[in-house]
Coordinates of C-alpha atoms in Angstrom, one line a residue:
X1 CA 0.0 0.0 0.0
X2 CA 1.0 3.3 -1.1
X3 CA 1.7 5.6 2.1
X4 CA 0.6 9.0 0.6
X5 CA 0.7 12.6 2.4
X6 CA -1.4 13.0 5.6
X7 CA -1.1 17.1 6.6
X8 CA -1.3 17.2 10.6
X9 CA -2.6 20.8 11.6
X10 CA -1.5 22.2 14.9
X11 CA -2.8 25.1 16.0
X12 CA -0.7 26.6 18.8
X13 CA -1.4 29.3 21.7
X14 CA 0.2 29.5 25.6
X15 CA 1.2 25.8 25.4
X16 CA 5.1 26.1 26.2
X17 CA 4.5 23.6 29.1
X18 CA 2.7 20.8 26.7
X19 CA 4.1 21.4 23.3
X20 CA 6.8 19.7 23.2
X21 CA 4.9 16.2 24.2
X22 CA 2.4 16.7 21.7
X23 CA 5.2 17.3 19.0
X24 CA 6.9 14.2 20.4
X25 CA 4.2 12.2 19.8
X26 CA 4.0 13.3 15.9
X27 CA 8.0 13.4 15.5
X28 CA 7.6 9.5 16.7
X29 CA 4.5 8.5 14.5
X30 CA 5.5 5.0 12.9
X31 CA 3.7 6.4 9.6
X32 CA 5.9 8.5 8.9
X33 CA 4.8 10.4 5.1
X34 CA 3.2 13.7 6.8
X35 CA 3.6 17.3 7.1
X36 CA 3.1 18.9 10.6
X37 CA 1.7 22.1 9.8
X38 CA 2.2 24.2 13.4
X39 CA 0.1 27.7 13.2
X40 CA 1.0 30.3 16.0
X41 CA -2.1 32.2 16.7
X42 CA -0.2 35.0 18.2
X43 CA 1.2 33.0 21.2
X44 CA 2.7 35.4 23.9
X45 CA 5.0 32.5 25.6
X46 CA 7.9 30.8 24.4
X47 CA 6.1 28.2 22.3
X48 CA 7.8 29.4 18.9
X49 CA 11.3 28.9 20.7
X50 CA 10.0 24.8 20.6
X51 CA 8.4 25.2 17.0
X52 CA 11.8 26.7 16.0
X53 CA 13.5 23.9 17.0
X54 CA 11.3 20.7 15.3
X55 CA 12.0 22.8 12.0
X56 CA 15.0 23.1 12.2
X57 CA 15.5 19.1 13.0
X58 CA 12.9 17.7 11.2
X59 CA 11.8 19.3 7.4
X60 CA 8.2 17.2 7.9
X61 CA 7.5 20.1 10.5
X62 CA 6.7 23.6 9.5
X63 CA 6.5 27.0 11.5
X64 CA 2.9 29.6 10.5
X65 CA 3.1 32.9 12.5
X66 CA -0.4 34.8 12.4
X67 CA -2.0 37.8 14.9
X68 CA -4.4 36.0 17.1
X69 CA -7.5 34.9 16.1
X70 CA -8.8 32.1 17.5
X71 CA -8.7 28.9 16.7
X72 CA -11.2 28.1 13.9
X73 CA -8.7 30.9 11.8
X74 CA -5.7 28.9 12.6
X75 CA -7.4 25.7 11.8
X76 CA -8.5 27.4 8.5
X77 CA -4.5 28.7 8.1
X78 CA -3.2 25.2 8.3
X79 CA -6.0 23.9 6.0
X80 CA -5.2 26.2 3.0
X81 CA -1.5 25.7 3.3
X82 CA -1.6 21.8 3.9
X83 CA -0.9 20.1 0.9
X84 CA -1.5 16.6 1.7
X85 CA -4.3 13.8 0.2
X86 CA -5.6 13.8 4.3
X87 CA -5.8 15.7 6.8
X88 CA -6.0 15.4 10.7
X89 CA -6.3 17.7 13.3
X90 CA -4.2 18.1 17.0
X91 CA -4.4 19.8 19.6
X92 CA -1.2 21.2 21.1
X93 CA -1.7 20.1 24.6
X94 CA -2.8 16.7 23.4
X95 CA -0.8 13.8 22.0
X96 CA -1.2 11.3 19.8
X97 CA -0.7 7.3 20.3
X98 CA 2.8 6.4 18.5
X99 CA 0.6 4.6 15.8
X100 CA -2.0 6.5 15.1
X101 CA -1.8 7.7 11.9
X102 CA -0.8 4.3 10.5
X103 CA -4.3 2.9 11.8
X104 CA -6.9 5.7 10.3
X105 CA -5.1 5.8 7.6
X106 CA -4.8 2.0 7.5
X107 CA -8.4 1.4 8.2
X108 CA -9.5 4.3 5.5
X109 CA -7.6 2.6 2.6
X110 CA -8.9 -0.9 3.8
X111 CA -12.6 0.2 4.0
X112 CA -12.6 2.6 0.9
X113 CA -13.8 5.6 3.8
X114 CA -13.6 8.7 3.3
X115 CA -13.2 9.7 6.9
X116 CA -11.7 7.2 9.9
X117 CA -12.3 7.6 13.8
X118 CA -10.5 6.6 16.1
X119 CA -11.3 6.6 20.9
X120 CA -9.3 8.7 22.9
X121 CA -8.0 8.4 26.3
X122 CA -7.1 11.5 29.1
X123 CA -4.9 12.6 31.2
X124 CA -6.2 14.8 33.8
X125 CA -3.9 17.4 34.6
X126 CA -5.3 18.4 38.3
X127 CA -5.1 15.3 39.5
X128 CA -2.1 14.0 37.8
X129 CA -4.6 10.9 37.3
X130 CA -4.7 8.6 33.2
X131 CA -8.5 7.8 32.7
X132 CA -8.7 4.9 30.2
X133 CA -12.0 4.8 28.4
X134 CA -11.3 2.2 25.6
X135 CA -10.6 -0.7 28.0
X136 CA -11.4 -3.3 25.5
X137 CA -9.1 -2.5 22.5
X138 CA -9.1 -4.9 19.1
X139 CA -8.4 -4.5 15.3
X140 CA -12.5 -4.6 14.7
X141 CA -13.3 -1.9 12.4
X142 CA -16.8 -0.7 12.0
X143 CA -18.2 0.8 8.8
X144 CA -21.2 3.0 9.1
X145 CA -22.8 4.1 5.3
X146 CA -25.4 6.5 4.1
X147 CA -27.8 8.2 6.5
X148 CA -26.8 6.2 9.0
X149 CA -23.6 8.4 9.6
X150 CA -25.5 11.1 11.3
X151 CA -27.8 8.7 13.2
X152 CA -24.5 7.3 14.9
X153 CA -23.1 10.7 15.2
X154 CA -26.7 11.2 17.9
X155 CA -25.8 8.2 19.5
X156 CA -22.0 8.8 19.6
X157 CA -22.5 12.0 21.1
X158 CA -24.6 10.7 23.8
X159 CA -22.2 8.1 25.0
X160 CA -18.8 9.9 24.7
X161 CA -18.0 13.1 22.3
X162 CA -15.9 10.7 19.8
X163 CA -17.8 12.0 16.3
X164 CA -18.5 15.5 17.6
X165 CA -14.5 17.1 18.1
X166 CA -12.6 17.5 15.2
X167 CA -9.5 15.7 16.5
X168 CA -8.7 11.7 16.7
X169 CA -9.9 11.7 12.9
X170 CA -8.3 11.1 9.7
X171 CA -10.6 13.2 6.7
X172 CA -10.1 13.3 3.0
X173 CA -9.0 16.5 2.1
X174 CA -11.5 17.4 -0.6
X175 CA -14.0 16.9 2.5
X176 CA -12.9 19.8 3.8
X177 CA -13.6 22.0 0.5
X178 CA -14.8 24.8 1.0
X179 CA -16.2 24.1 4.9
X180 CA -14.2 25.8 6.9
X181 CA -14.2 26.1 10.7
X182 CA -16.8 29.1 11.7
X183 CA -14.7 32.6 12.7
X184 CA -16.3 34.0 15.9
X185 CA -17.9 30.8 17.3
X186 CA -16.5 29.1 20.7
X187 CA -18.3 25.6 20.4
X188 CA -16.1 25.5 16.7
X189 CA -16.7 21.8 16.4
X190 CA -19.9 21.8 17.2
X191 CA -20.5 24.3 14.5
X192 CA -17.8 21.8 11.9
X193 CA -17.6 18.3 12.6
X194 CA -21.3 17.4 11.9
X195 CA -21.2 19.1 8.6
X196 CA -18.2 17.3 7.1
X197 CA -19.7 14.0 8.4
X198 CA -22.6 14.9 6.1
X199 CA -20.7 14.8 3.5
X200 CA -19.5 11.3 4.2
X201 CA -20.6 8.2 2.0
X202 CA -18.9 5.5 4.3
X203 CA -17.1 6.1 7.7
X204 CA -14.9 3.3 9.8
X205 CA -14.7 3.3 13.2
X206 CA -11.7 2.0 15.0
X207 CA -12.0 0.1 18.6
X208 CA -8.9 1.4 19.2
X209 CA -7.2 4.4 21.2
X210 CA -5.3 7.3 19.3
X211 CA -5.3 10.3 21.3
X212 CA -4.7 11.8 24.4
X213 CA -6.8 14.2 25.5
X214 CA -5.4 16.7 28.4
X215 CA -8.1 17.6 30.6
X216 CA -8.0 20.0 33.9
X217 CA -6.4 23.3 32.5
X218 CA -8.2 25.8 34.2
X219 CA -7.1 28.3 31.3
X220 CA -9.2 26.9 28.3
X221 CA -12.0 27.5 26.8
X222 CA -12.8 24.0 27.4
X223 CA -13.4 25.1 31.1
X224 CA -14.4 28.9 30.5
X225 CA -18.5 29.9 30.5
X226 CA -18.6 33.0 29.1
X227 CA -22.2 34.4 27.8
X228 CA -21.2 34.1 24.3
X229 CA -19.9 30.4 24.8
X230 CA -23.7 29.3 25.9
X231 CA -24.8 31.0 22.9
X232 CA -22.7 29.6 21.1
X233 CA -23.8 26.0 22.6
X234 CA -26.7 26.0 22.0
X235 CA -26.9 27.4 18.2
X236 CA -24.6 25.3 16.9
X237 CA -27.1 22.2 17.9
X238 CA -30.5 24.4 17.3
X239 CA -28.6 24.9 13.6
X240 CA -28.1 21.1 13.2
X241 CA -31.6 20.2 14.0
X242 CA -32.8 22.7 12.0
X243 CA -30.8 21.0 9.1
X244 CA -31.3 17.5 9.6
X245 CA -35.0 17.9 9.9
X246 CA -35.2 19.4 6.5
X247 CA -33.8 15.9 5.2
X248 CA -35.7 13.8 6.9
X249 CA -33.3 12.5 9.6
X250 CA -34.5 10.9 12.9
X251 CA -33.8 13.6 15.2
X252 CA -33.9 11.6 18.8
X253 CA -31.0 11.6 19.8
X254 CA -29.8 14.9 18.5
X255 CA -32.9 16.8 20.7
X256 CA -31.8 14.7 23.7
X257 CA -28.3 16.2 23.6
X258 CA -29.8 19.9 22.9
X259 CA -31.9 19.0 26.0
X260 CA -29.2 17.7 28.2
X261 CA -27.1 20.7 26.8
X262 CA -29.8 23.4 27.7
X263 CA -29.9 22.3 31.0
X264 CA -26.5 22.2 31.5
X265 CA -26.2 26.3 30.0
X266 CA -29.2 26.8 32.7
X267 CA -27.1 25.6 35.6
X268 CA -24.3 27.1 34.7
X269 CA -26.0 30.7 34.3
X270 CA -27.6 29.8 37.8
X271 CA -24.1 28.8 39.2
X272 CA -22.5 32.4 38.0
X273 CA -25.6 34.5 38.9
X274 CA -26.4 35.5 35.4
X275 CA -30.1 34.9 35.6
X276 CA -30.7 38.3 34.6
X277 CA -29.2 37.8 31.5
X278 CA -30.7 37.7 27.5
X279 CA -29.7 34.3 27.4
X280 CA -30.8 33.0 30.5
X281 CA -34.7 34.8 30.0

């Protein structure tokens, strides 16, 4: 099997004390034909020192320097100057599995997909504390086809999150045309990932872990409820409701989450005191 070019987009912002781990783990990738784009959004901290130096080690790496602006436009940066046949997305204070781009990629040829997912694992930071979620791991691949996609995506999201981030996924690149992460908007894979799995014919699911997800850092958005990030919440699902009823989807699953997700926006207003705000009336 050919092993063609898979573009790994990095966006990168106040990470100096994870970088280099995540970098690591993509220097050490066992597939080794990729380009690791690394997009600084305007980081203040010393992160370029570390970019600087896979560069200049490794010509598979290259260094983006942009003003800050989020990270849907640095996404978007990476996109338009990757030039590889796939493309995967990482997050700079994760880290990949040291064969994880052989088995999307590996399972996408085998299956004739045009997008493989793979499980994550995390590391919570606070309590210095691995949580294993895949604690079964094979070489079963599933294939999902059709409408089906978006039914699983429901269910997926239910259970664990896997099909709604954009990471721990291997895409074709002409996916991606002309869908680009949403400027402005917190909850940026709520708004994305849905929308390119629409565009999917046939999708393969790996039983297997490929990421590490870093949870417990009290400085990301991930843990940050602004105003604007419940908006955001809760439009991106209203939007994908509004879609997927227009083509006849079975919406169950996706109301439940918009449920379970309203409720959660509603405590969260009630646990900052903003009950007095648009939002919250």
């Amino acid at each position: 099997m050919e092993n063609e070019l898979i573009s790994i987009v990095v966006p990168i912002y106040n990470v100096e004390n994870y970088l280099r781990m995540c970098l690591d783990s993509i220097q050490n990738q066992t597939y080794q034909n990729f380009e690791c784009l690394l997009i600084n959004d305007g980081s203040p901290d010393h992160s370029s020192k570390i970019c600087e130096e896979f560069v200049e080690k490794d010509s598979r790496f290259k260094y983006f320097e942009k003003a800050n602006g989020g990270l849907s436009s640095a996404r978007n940066l990476g996109i338009e100057c990757s030039g590889g046949a796939y493309i995967t997305f990482v997050d700079s204070d994760d880290w990949l599995e040291h064969d994880a781009l052989d088995r999307l990629y590996g399972a996408l040829k085998k299956e004739n997909a045009d997008i493989s997912i793979g499980r994550y694992n995390s590391y919570d930071e606070t309590r210095y504390v691995y949580m294993t979620y895949v604690t079964d791991p094979d070489d079963s691949l599933e294939v999902i086809e059709g409408k089906a996609i978006m039914d699983r995506e429901g269910v997926e999201e239910v259970r664990n999150g896997n099909w709604t981030v954009a990471v721990l996924k291997l895409f074709k690149r002409e996916l991606l045309q002309d869908l680009p992460f949403p400027i402005g908007k917190i909850a940026e894979d709520t708004y994305w990932t849905w929308k390119v799995l629409l565009r999917a014919s046939r999708i393969v699911y790996l039983n297997r872990c490929v990421y590490w997800y870093r949870v417990g850092l009290s400085d990301t958005l991930s843990n940050t409820w602004s105003e604007k990030r419940m908006y955001d919440e809760i439009g991106a699902r209203e939007e994908k409701i509004a879609i997927l009823a227009s083509s006849d989807y079975d919406l169950t699953n996706h109301i439940l989450i918009y449920k379970n997700r309203l409720q959660r926006v509603i405590a969260k207003l009630e646990e900052q005191n903003m009950q007095f705000t648009e939002i919250y009336r």
